[in-house]
mmCIF file of C-alpha atoms in Angstrom:
data_model
loop_
_atom_site.group_PDB
_atom_site.id
_atom_site.type_symbol
_atom_site.label_atom_id
_atom_site.label_comp_id
_atom_site.label_asym_id
_atom_site.label_seq_id
_atom_site.Cartn_x
_atom_site.Cartn_y
_atom_site.Cartn_z
ATOM 1 C CA UNK A 1 0.000 0.000 0.000
ATOM 2 C CA UNK A 2 0.939 3.640 -0.263
ATOM 3 C CA UNK A 3 3.211 5.080 2.356
ATOM 4 C CA UNK A 4 3.404 8.615 3.678
ATOM 5 C CA UNK A 5 3.892 11.147 0.923
ATOM 6 C CA UNK A 6 5.101 14.724 1.166
ATOM 7 C CA UNK A 7 5.157 17.570 -1.278
ATOM 8 C CA UNK A 8 7.049 19.340 -2.567
ATOM 9 C CA UNK A 9 10.211 17.273 -2.219
ATOM 10 C CA UNK A 10 12.313 20.417 -2.509
ATOM 11 C CA UNK A 11 11.408 24.049 -1.984
ATOM 12 C CA UNK A 12 13.643 27.052 -2.459
ATOM 13 C CA UNK A 13 12.181 30.332 -1.287
ATOM 14 C CA UNK A 14 13.321 33.851 -0.624
ATOM 15 C CA UNK A 15 13.587 35.173 2.888
ATOM 16 C CA UNK A 16 10.325 36.726 3.980
ATOM 17 C CA UNK A 17 8.062 34.603 1.777
ATOM 18 C CA UNK A 18 5.473 32.147 3.103
ATOM 19 C CA UNK A 19 5.654 28.428 2.326
ATOM 20 C CA UNK A 20 3.239 25.522 2.650
ATOM 21 C CA UNK A 21 4.378 21.951 3.070
ATOM 22 C CA UNK A 22 1.951 19.085 2.577
ATOM 23 C CA UNK A 23 1.744 15.635 4.126
ATOM 24 C CA UNK A 24 -0.503 12.746 3.057
ATOM 25 C CA UNK A 25 -0.467 10.125 5.833
ATOM 26 C CA UNK A 26 -1.180 6.432 5.534
ATOM 27 C CA UNK A 27 -4.905 5.825 5.297
ATOM 28 C CA UNK A 28 -6.394 4.893 8.656
ATOM 29 C CA UNK A 29 -3.553 6.302 10.733
ATOM 30 C CA UNK A 30 -5.000 8.596 13.367
ATOM 31 C CA UNK A 31 -1.727 10.105 14.591
ATOM 32 C CA UNK A 32 0.375 12.525 12.564
ATOM 33 C CA UNK A 33 3.671 14.172 13.487
ATOM 34 C CA UNK A 34 5.782 16.932 11.990
ATOM 35 C CA UNK A 35 9.526 17.042 12.693
ATOM 36 C CA UNK A 36 12.380 19.239 11.574
ATOM 37 C CA UNK A 37 15.821 17.824 10.785
ATOM 38 C CA UNK A 38 18.830 20.065 10.309
ATOM 39 C CA UNK A 39 21.977 18.972 8.478
ATOM 40 C CA UNK A 40 21.301 15.232 8.830
ATOM 41 C CA UNK A 41 21.072 15.450 12.596
ATOM 42 C CA UNK A 42 18.403 14.249 14.988
ATOM 43 C CA UNK A 43 14.749 15.083 14.663
ATOM 44 C CA UNK A 44 13.162 18.046 16.411
ATOM 45 C CA UNK A 45 9.489 17.551 17.304
ATOM 46 C CA UNK A 46 7.215 20.291 15.966
ATOM 47 C CA UNK A 47 3.566 19.275 16.289
ATOM 48 C CA UNK A 48 1.346 16.234 16.879
ATOM 49 C CA UNK A 49 -2.219 15.520 15.761
ATOM 50 C CA UNK A 50 -4.326 12.655 17.127
ATOM 51 C CA UNK A 51 -7.818 12.127 15.783
ATOM 52 C CA UNK A 52 -10.144 14.944 16.724
ATOM 53 C CA UNK A 53 -8.146 15.996 19.792
ATOM 54 C CA UNK A 54 -6.517 19.392 20.069
ATOM 55 C CA UNK A 55 -3.024 19.203 18.551
ATOM 56 C CA UNK A 56 0.121 19.410 20.658
ATOM 57 C CA UNK A 57 1.841 22.480 19.255
ATOM 58 C CA UNK A 58 4.498 22.673 21.963
ATOM 59 C CA UNK A 59 7.387 22.081 19.535
ATOM 60 C CA UNK A 60 6.628 24.899 17.110
ATOM 61 C CA UNK A 61 9.646 27.235 17.329
ATOM 62 C CA UNK A 62 7.780 30.497 16.777
ATOM 63 C CA UNK A 63 4.388 31.934 15.907
ATOM 64 C CA UNK A 64 5.475 32.006 12.261
ATOM 65 C CA UNK A 65 4.877 28.261 12.219
ATOM 66 C CA UNK A 66 1.397 26.758 12.075
ATOM 67 C CA UNK A 67 -0.133 23.491 10.990
ATOM 68 C CA UNK A 68 -3.539 22.066 10.356
ATOM 69 C CA UNK A 69 -4.970 18.691 9.603
ATOM 70 C CA UNK A 70 -8.145 18.592 7.575
ATOM 71 C CA UNK A 71 -10.662 15.775 7.939
ATOM 72 C CA UNK A 72 -8.237 13.772 10.033
ATOM 73 C CA UNK A 73 -6.092 13.091 6.996
ATOM 74 C CA UNK A 74 -3.963 15.527 4.998
ATOM 75 C CA UNK A 75 -1.852 17.988 6.957
ATOM 76 C CA UNK A 76 -0.269 21.277 5.952
ATOM 77 C CA UNK A 77 2.634 22.951 7.729
ATOM 78 C CA UNK A 78 2.829 26.678 7.014
ATOM 79 C CA UNK A 79 5.836 28.862 7.683
ATOM 80 C CA UNK A 80 5.223 32.578 7.364
ATOM 81 C CA UNK A 81 7.916 35.188 6.683
ATOM 82 C CA UNK A 82 10.571 32.538 6.268
ATOM 83 C CA UNK A 83 14.030 33.091 7.734
ATOM 84 C CA UNK A 84 17.329 31.492 6.762
ATOM 85 C CA UNK A 85 17.374 29.497 9.996
ATOM 86 C CA UNK A 86 14.188 27.772 8.815
ATOM 87 C CA UNK A 87 16.253 25.917 6.200
ATOM 88 C CA UNK A 88 16.011 22.224 7.029
ATOM 89 C CA UNK A 89 14.311 18.992 6.035
ATOM 90 C CA UNK A 90 10.739 18.828 7.292
ATOM 91 C CA UNK A 91 9.561 15.284 7.940
ATOM 92 C CA UNK A 92 6.040 14.049 8.437
ATOM 93 C CA UNK A 93 5.163 10.733 10.072
ATOM 94 C CA UNK A 94 1.919 8.917 10.731
ATOM 95 C CA UNK A 95 1.041 6.049 13.045
ATOM 96 C CA UNK A 96 -1.913 4.109 14.402
ATOM 97 C CA UNK A 97 -1.644 6.081 17.640
ATOM 98 C CA UNK A 98 -0.559 3.553 20.280
ATOM 99 C CA UNK A 99 1.244 5.589 22.930
ATOM 100 C CA UNK A 100 4.644 4.269 23.896
ATOM 101 C CA UNK A 101 5.183 1.514 21.336
ATOM 102 C CA UNK A 102 3.929 3.118 18.179
ATOM 103 C CA UNK A 103 5.707 2.624 14.877
ATOM 104 C CA UNK A 104 5.988 5.891 13.048
ATOM 105 C CA UNK A 105 6.024 5.729 9.270
ATOM 106 C CA UNK A 106 7.940 8.620 7.807
ATOM 107 C CA UNK A 107 7.596 10.381 4.518
ATOM 108 C CA UNK A 108 10.669 11.281 2.453
ATOM 109 C CA UNK A 109 10.621 14.858 3.709
ATOM 110 C CA UNK A 110 10.584 18.311 2.157
ATOM 111 C CA UNK A 111 13.955 20.007 1.892
ATOM 112 C CA UNK A 112 13.401 23.715 2.469
ATOM 113 C CA UNK A 113 16.075 26.213 1.512
ATOM 114 C CA UNK A 114 15.589 29.864 2.390
ATOM 115 C CA UNK A 115 17.870 32.200 0.445
ATOM 116 C CA UNK B 1 14.272 18.498 29.361
ATOM 117 C CA UNK B 2 14.881 14.967 28.184
ATOM 118 C CA UNK B 3 17.920 14.529 25.959
ATOM 119 C CA UNK B 4 19.341 11.528 24.147
ATOM 120 C CA UNK B 5 23.025 11.675 23.303
ATOM 121 C CA UNK B 6 24.405 9.295 20.723
ATOM 122 C CA UNK B 7 28.018 8.308 20.265
ATOM 123 C CA UNK B 8 29.972 8.303 18.167
ATOM 124 C CA UNK B 9 28.611 11.040 15.912
ATOM 125 C CA UNK B 10 30.441 9.675 12.894
ATOM 126 C CA UNK B 11 31.880 6.260 12.164
ATOM 127 C CA UNK B 12 33.710 5.070 9.064
ATOM 128 C CA UNK B 13 34.726 1.419 8.991
ATOM 129 C CA UNK B 14 35.743 -1.310 6.586
ATOM 130 C CA UNK B 15 33.363 -4.013 5.457
ATOM 131 C CA UNK B 16 33.438 -6.963 7.836
ATOM 132 C CA UNK B 17 34.288 -4.985 10.974
ATOM 133 C CA UNK B 18 32.099 -4.895 14.062
ATOM 134 C CA UNK B 19 30.805 -1.706 15.665
ATOM 135 C CA UNK B 20 28.702 -0.455 18.556
ATOM 136 C CA UNK B 21 26.624 2.708 18.710
ATOM 137 C CA UNK B 22 25.464 4.119 22.035
ATOM 138 C CA UNK B 23 22.399 6.088 23.064
ATOM 139 C CA UNK B 24 22.495 7.639 26.539
ATOM 140 C CA UNK B 25 20.223 9.752 28.693
ATOM 141 C CA UNK B 26 19.826 10.817 32.294
ATOM 142 C CA UNK B 27 16.088 10.191 31.956
ATOM 143 C CA UNK B 28 14.200 6.932 32.224
ATOM 144 C CA UNK B 29 12.204 5.851 29.204
ATOM 145 C CA UNK B 30 9.386 3.324 29.023
ATOM 146 C CA UNK B 31 10.503 2.285 25.566
ATOM 147 C CA UNK B 32 13.256 3.018 23.129
ATOM 148 C CA UNK B 33 13.354 2.687 19.370
ATOM 149 C CA UNK B 34 16.133 2.558 16.809
ATOM 150 C CA UNK B 35 15.685 3.912 13.283
ATOM 151 C CA UNK B 36 17.889 3.943 10.198
ATOM 152 C CA UNK B 37 17.700 6.766 7.701
ATOM 153 C CA UNK B 38 19.186 6.771 4.219
ATOM 154 C CA UNK B 39 19.850 9.929 2.184
ATOM 155 C CA UNK B 40 16.712 11.505 0.778
ATOM 156 C CA UNK B 41 14.408 9.259 2.773
ATOM 157 C CA UNK B 42 12.648 9.307 6.109
ATOM 158 C CA UNK B 43 13.776 7.157 9.047
ATOM 159 C CA UNK B 44 12.659 3.523 9.087
ATOM 160 C CA UNK B 45 11.998 1.710 12.347
ATOM 161 C CA UNK B 46 14.393 -1.166 13.121
ATOM 162 C CA UNK B 47 13.305 -2.222 16.609
ATOM 163 C CA UNK B 48 11.433 -1.239 19.771
ATOM 164 C CA UNK B 49 12.689 -2.335 23.205
ATOM 165 C CA UNK B 50 10.490 -1.962 26.264
ATOM 166 C CA UNK B 51 11.994 -3.977 29.133
ATOM 167 C CA UNK B 52 15.138 -3.086 31.088
ATOM 168 C CA UNK B 53 17.945 -5.443 30.075
ATOM 169 C CA UNK B 54 16.084 -6.584 26.975
ATOM 170 C CA UNK B 55 18.153 -7.802 24.028
ATOM 171 C CA UNK B 56 16.730 -8.066 20.525
ATOM 172 C CA UNK B 57 18.447 -9.365 17.431
ATOM 173 C CA UNK B 58 17.705 -8.481 13.839
ATOM 174 C CA UNK B 59 20.040 -10.510 11.611
ATOM 175 C CA UNK B 60 23.495 -8.981 12.230
ATOM 176 C CA UNK B 61 22.121 -6.192 14.441
ATOM 177 C CA UNK B 62 21.836 -6.615 18.223
ATOM 178 C CA UNK B 63 19.947 -4.070 20.299
ATOM 179 C CA UNK B 64 20.096 -3.804 24.076
ATOM 180 C CA UNK B 65 18.065 -1.689 26.479
ATOM 181 C CA UNK B 66 19.911 -0.782 29.671
ATOM 182 C CA UNK B 67 18.770 -2.263 32.975
ATOM 183 C CA UNK B 68 17.755 1.177 34.233
ATOM 184 C CA UNK B 69 16.072 2.020 30.914
ATOM 185 C CA UNK B 70 18.220 5.132 30.491
ATOM 186 C CA UNK B 71 20.478 3.889 27.725
ATOM 187 C CA UNK B 72 20.669 1.561 24.774
ATOM 188 C CA UNK B 73 23.219 0.155 22.376
ATOM 189 C CA UNK B 74 23.208 -1.098 18.828
ATOM 190 C CA UNK B 75 25.875 -3.603 17.819
ATOM 191 C CA UNK B 76 26.474 -4.534 14.193
ATOM 192 C CA UNK B 77 28.456 -7.657 13.400
ATOM 193 C CA UNK B 78 30.394 -7.946 10.147
ATOM 194 C CA UNK B 79 29.188 -4.611 8.776
ATOM 195 C CA UNK B 80 28.282 -4.383 5.118
ATOM 196 C CA UNK B 81 28.043 -1.369 2.777
ATOM 197 C CA UNK B 82 24.261 -1.728 2.908
ATOM 198 C CA UNK B 83 24.407 -0.820 6.613
ATOM 199 C CA UNK B 84 25.526 2.700 5.703
ATOM 200 C CA UNK B 85 23.161 5.364 6.954
ATOM 201 C CA UNK B 86 22.141 7.587 9.844
ATOM 202 C CA UNK B 87 21.137 5.652 12.955
ATOM 203 C CA UNK B 88 18.732 7.363 15.329
ATOM 204 C CA UNK B 89 17.481 6.296 18.727
ATOM 205 C CA UNK B 90 14.178 7.609 20.035
ATOM 206 C CA UNK B 91 12.939 7.419 23.614
ATOM 207 C CA UNK B 92 9.362 7.451 24.803
ATOM 208 C CA UNK B 93 7.915 7.941 28.279
ATOM 209 C CA UNK B 94 4.592 6.240 27.660
ATOM 210 C CA UNK B 95 2.981 9.036 25.707
ATOM 211 C CA UNK B 96 2.816 9.927 22.047
ATOM 212 C CA UNK B 97 5.916 12.130 22.175
ATOM 213 C CA UNK B 98 9.266 10.687 21.098
ATOM 214 C CA UNK B 99 12.601 12.271 21.908
ATOM 215 C CA UNK B 100 15.097 11.599 19.139
ATOM 216 C CA UNK B 101 18.815 11.240 19.666
ATOM 217 C CA UNK B 102 21.495 13.295 17.992
ATOM 218 C CA UNK B 103 22.231 10.549 15.442
ATOM 219 C CA UNK B 104 25.221 8.428 14.408
ATOM 220 C CA UNK B 105 26.289 8.586 10.785
ATOM 221 C CA UNK B 106 27.791 5.257 9.716
ATOM 222 C CA UNK B 107 29.731 4.661 6.538
ATOM 223 C CA UNK B 108 30.850 1.142 5.661
ATOM 224 C CA UNK B 109 33.534 0.969 3.012
ATOM 225 C CA UNK B 110 33.707 -1.962 0.605
#
Protein backbone atom coordinates (compact mmCIF):
# COMPACT_ATOMS: atom_id res chain seq x y z
CA UNK A 1 0.00 0.00 0.00
CA UNK A 2 0.94 3.64 -0.26
CA UNK A 3 3.21 5.08 2.36
CA UNK A 4 3.40 8.61 3.68
CA UNK A 5 3.89 11.15 0.92
CA UNK A 6 5.10 14.72 1.17
CA UNK A 7 5.16 17.57 -1.28
CA UNK A 8 7.05 19.34 -2.57
CA UNK A 9 10.21 17.27 -2.22
CA UNK A 10 12.31 20.42 -2.51
CA UNK A 11 11.41 24.05 -1.98
CA UNK A 12 13.64 27.05 -2.46
CA UNK A 13 12.18 30.33 -1.29
CA UNK A 14 13.32 33.85 -0.62
CA UNK A 15 13.59 35.17 2.89
CA UNK A 16 10.32 36.73 3.98
CA UNK A 17 8.06 34.60 1.78
CA UNK A 18 5.47 32.15 3.10
CA UNK A 19 5.65 28.43 2.33
CA UNK A 20 3.24 25.52 2.65
CA UNK A 21 4.38 21.95 3.07
CA UNK A 22 1.95 19.08 2.58
CA UNK A 23 1.74 15.63 4.13
CA UNK A 24 -0.50 12.75 3.06
CA UNK A 25 -0.47 10.12 5.83
CA UNK A 26 -1.18 6.43 5.53
CA UNK A 27 -4.91 5.83 5.30
CA UNK A 28 -6.39 4.89 8.66
CA UNK A 29 -3.55 6.30 10.73
CA UNK A 30 -5.00 8.60 13.37
CA UNK A 31 -1.73 10.10 14.59
CA UNK A 32 0.37 12.53 12.56
CA UNK A 33 3.67 14.17 13.49
CA UNK A 34 5.78 16.93 11.99
CA UNK A 35 9.53 17.04 12.69
CA UNK A 36 12.38 19.24 11.57
CA UNK A 37 15.82 17.82 10.78
CA UNK A 38 18.83 20.07 10.31
CA UNK A 39 21.98 18.97 8.48
CA UNK A 40 21.30 15.23 8.83
CA UNK A 41 21.07 15.45 12.60
CA UNK A 42 18.40 14.25 14.99
CA UNK A 43 14.75 15.08 14.66
CA UNK A 44 13.16 18.05 16.41
CA UNK A 45 9.49 17.55 17.30
CA UNK A 46 7.21 20.29 15.97
CA UNK A 47 3.57 19.27 16.29
CA UNK A 48 1.35 16.23 16.88
CA UNK A 49 -2.22 15.52 15.76
CA UNK A 50 -4.33 12.65 17.13
CA UNK A 51 -7.82 12.13 15.78
CA UNK A 52 -10.14 14.94 16.72
CA UNK A 53 -8.15 16.00 19.79
CA UNK A 54 -6.52 19.39 20.07
CA UNK A 55 -3.02 19.20 18.55
CA UNK A 56 0.12 19.41 20.66
CA UNK A 57 1.84 22.48 19.25
CA UNK A 58 4.50 22.67 21.96
CA UNK A 59 7.39 22.08 19.54
CA UNK A 60 6.63 24.90 17.11
CA UNK A 61 9.65 27.23 17.33
CA UNK A 62 7.78 30.50 16.78
CA UNK A 63 4.39 31.93 15.91
CA UNK A 64 5.47 32.01 12.26
CA UNK A 65 4.88 28.26 12.22
CA UNK A 66 1.40 26.76 12.08
CA UNK A 67 -0.13 23.49 10.99
CA UNK A 68 -3.54 22.07 10.36
CA UNK A 69 -4.97 18.69 9.60
CA UNK A 70 -8.14 18.59 7.58
CA UNK A 71 -10.66 15.77 7.94
CA UNK A 72 -8.24 13.77 10.03
CA UNK A 73 -6.09 13.09 7.00
CA UNK A 74 -3.96 15.53 5.00
CA UNK A 75 -1.85 17.99 6.96
CA UNK A 76 -0.27 21.28 5.95
CA UNK A 77 2.63 22.95 7.73
CA UNK A 78 2.83 26.68 7.01
CA UNK A 79 5.84 28.86 7.68
CA UNK A 80 5.22 32.58 7.36
CA UNK A 81 7.92 35.19 6.68
CA UNK A 82 10.57 32.54 6.27
CA UNK A 83 14.03 33.09 7.73
CA UNK A 84 17.33 31.49 6.76
CA UNK A 85 17.37 29.50 10.00
CA UNK A 86 14.19 27.77 8.81
CA UNK A 87 16.25 25.92 6.20
CA UNK A 88 16.01 22.22 7.03
CA UNK A 89 14.31 18.99 6.03
CA UNK A 90 10.74 18.83 7.29
CA UNK A 91 9.56 15.28 7.94
CA UNK A 92 6.04 14.05 8.44
CA UNK A 93 5.16 10.73 10.07
CA UNK A 94 1.92 8.92 10.73
CA UNK A 95 1.04 6.05 13.04
CA UNK A 96 -1.91 4.11 14.40
CA UNK A 97 -1.64 6.08 17.64
CA UNK A 98 -0.56 3.55 20.28
CA UNK A 99 1.24 5.59 22.93
CA UNK A 100 4.64 4.27 23.90
CA UNK A 101 5.18 1.51 21.34
CA UNK A 102 3.93 3.12 18.18
CA UNK A 103 5.71 2.62 14.88
CA UNK A 104 5.99 5.89 13.05
CA UNK A 105 6.02 5.73 9.27
CA UNK A 106 7.94 8.62 7.81
CA UNK A 107 7.60 10.38 4.52
CA UNK A 108 10.67 11.28 2.45
CA UNK A 109 10.62 14.86 3.71
CA UNK A 110 10.58 18.31 2.16
CA UNK A 111 13.96 20.01 1.89
CA UNK A 112 13.40 23.72 2.47
CA UNK A 113 16.07 26.21 1.51
CA UNK A 114 15.59 29.86 2.39
CA UNK A 115 17.87 32.20 0.44
CA UNK B 1 14.27 18.50 29.36
CA UNK B 2 14.88 14.97 28.18
CA UNK B 3 17.92 14.53 25.96
CA UNK B 4 19.34 11.53 24.15
CA UNK B 5 23.03 11.67 23.30
CA UNK B 6 24.40 9.30 20.72
CA UNK B 7 28.02 8.31 20.26
CA UNK B 8 29.97 8.30 18.17
CA UNK B 9 28.61 11.04 15.91
CA UNK B 10 30.44 9.67 12.89
CA UNK B 11 31.88 6.26 12.16
CA UNK B 12 33.71 5.07 9.06
CA UNK B 13 34.73 1.42 8.99
CA UNK B 14 35.74 -1.31 6.59
CA UNK B 15 33.36 -4.01 5.46
CA UNK B 16 33.44 -6.96 7.84
CA UNK B 17 34.29 -4.98 10.97
CA UNK B 18 32.10 -4.89 14.06
CA UNK B 19 30.80 -1.71 15.67
CA UNK B 20 28.70 -0.46 18.56
CA UNK B 21 26.62 2.71 18.71
CA UNK B 22 25.46 4.12 22.03
CA UNK B 23 22.40 6.09 23.06
CA UNK B 24 22.50 7.64 26.54
CA UNK B 25 20.22 9.75 28.69
CA UNK B 26 19.83 10.82 32.29
CA UNK B 27 16.09 10.19 31.96
CA UNK B 28 14.20 6.93 32.22
CA UNK B 29 12.20 5.85 29.20
CA UNK B 30 9.39 3.32 29.02
CA UNK B 31 10.50 2.29 25.57
CA UNK B 32 13.26 3.02 23.13
CA UNK B 33 13.35 2.69 19.37
CA UNK B 34 16.13 2.56 16.81
CA UNK B 35 15.68 3.91 13.28
CA UNK B 36 17.89 3.94 10.20
CA UNK B 37 17.70 6.77 7.70
CA UNK B 38 19.19 6.77 4.22
CA UNK B 39 19.85 9.93 2.18
CA UNK B 40 16.71 11.51 0.78
CA UNK B 41 14.41 9.26 2.77
CA UNK B 42 12.65 9.31 6.11
CA UNK B 43 13.78 7.16 9.05
CA UNK B 44 12.66 3.52 9.09
CA UNK B 45 12.00 1.71 12.35
CA UNK B 46 14.39 -1.17 13.12
CA UNK B 47 13.30 -2.22 16.61
CA UNK B 48 11.43 -1.24 19.77
CA UNK B 49 12.69 -2.33 23.20
CA UNK B 50 10.49 -1.96 26.26
CA UNK B 51 11.99 -3.98 29.13
CA UNK B 52 15.14 -3.09 31.09
CA UNK B 53 17.94 -5.44 30.07
CA UNK B 54 16.08 -6.58 26.97
CA UNK B 55 18.15 -7.80 24.03
CA UNK B 56 16.73 -8.07 20.53
CA UNK B 57 18.45 -9.37 17.43
CA UNK B 58 17.70 -8.48 13.84
CA UNK B 59 20.04 -10.51 11.61
CA UNK B 60 23.49 -8.98 12.23
CA UNK B 61 22.12 -6.19 14.44
CA UNK B 62 21.84 -6.62 18.22
CA UNK B 63 19.95 -4.07 20.30
CA UNK B 64 20.10 -3.80 24.08
CA UNK B 65 18.06 -1.69 26.48
CA UNK B 66 19.91 -0.78 29.67
CA UNK B 67 18.77 -2.26 32.97
CA UNK B 68 17.76 1.18 34.23
CA UNK B 69 16.07 2.02 30.91
CA UNK B 70 18.22 5.13 30.49
CA UNK B 71 20.48 3.89 27.73
CA UNK B 72 20.67 1.56 24.77
CA UNK B 73 23.22 0.16 22.38
CA UNK B 74 23.21 -1.10 18.83
CA UNK B 75 25.88 -3.60 17.82
CA UNK B 76 26.47 -4.53 14.19
CA UNK B 77 28.46 -7.66 13.40
CA UNK B 78 30.39 -7.95 10.15
CA UNK B 79 29.19 -4.61 8.78
CA UNK B 80 28.28 -4.38 5.12
CA UNK B 81 28.04 -1.37 2.78
CA UNK B 82 24.26 -1.73 2.91
CA UNK B 83 24.41 -0.82 6.61
CA UNK B 84 25.53 2.70 5.70
CA UNK B 85 23.16 5.36 6.95
CA UNK B 86 22.14 7.59 9.84
CA UNK B 87 21.14 5.65 12.96
CA UNK B 88 18.73 7.36 15.33
CA UNK B 89 17.48 6.30 18.73
CA UNK B 90 14.18 7.61 20.03
CA UNK B 91 12.94 7.42 23.61
CA UNK B 92 9.36 7.45 24.80
CA UNK B 93 7.91 7.94 28.28
CA UNK B 94 4.59 6.24 27.66
CA UNK B 95 2.98 9.04 25.71
CA UNK B 96 2.82 9.93 22.05
CA UNK B 97 5.92 12.13 22.17
CA UNK B 98 9.27 10.69 21.10
CA UNK B 99 12.60 12.27 21.91
CA UNK B 100 15.10 11.60 19.14
CA UNK B 101 18.82 11.24 19.67
CA UNK B 102 21.50 13.29 17.99
CA UNK B 103 22.23 10.55 15.44
CA UNK B 104 25.22 8.43 14.41
CA UNK B 105 26.29 8.59 10.79
CA UNK B 106 27.79 5.26 9.72
CA UNK B 107 29.73 4.66 6.54
CA UNK B 108 30.85 1.14 5.66
CA UNK B 109 33.53 0.97 3.01
CA UNK B 110 33.71 -1.96 0.61
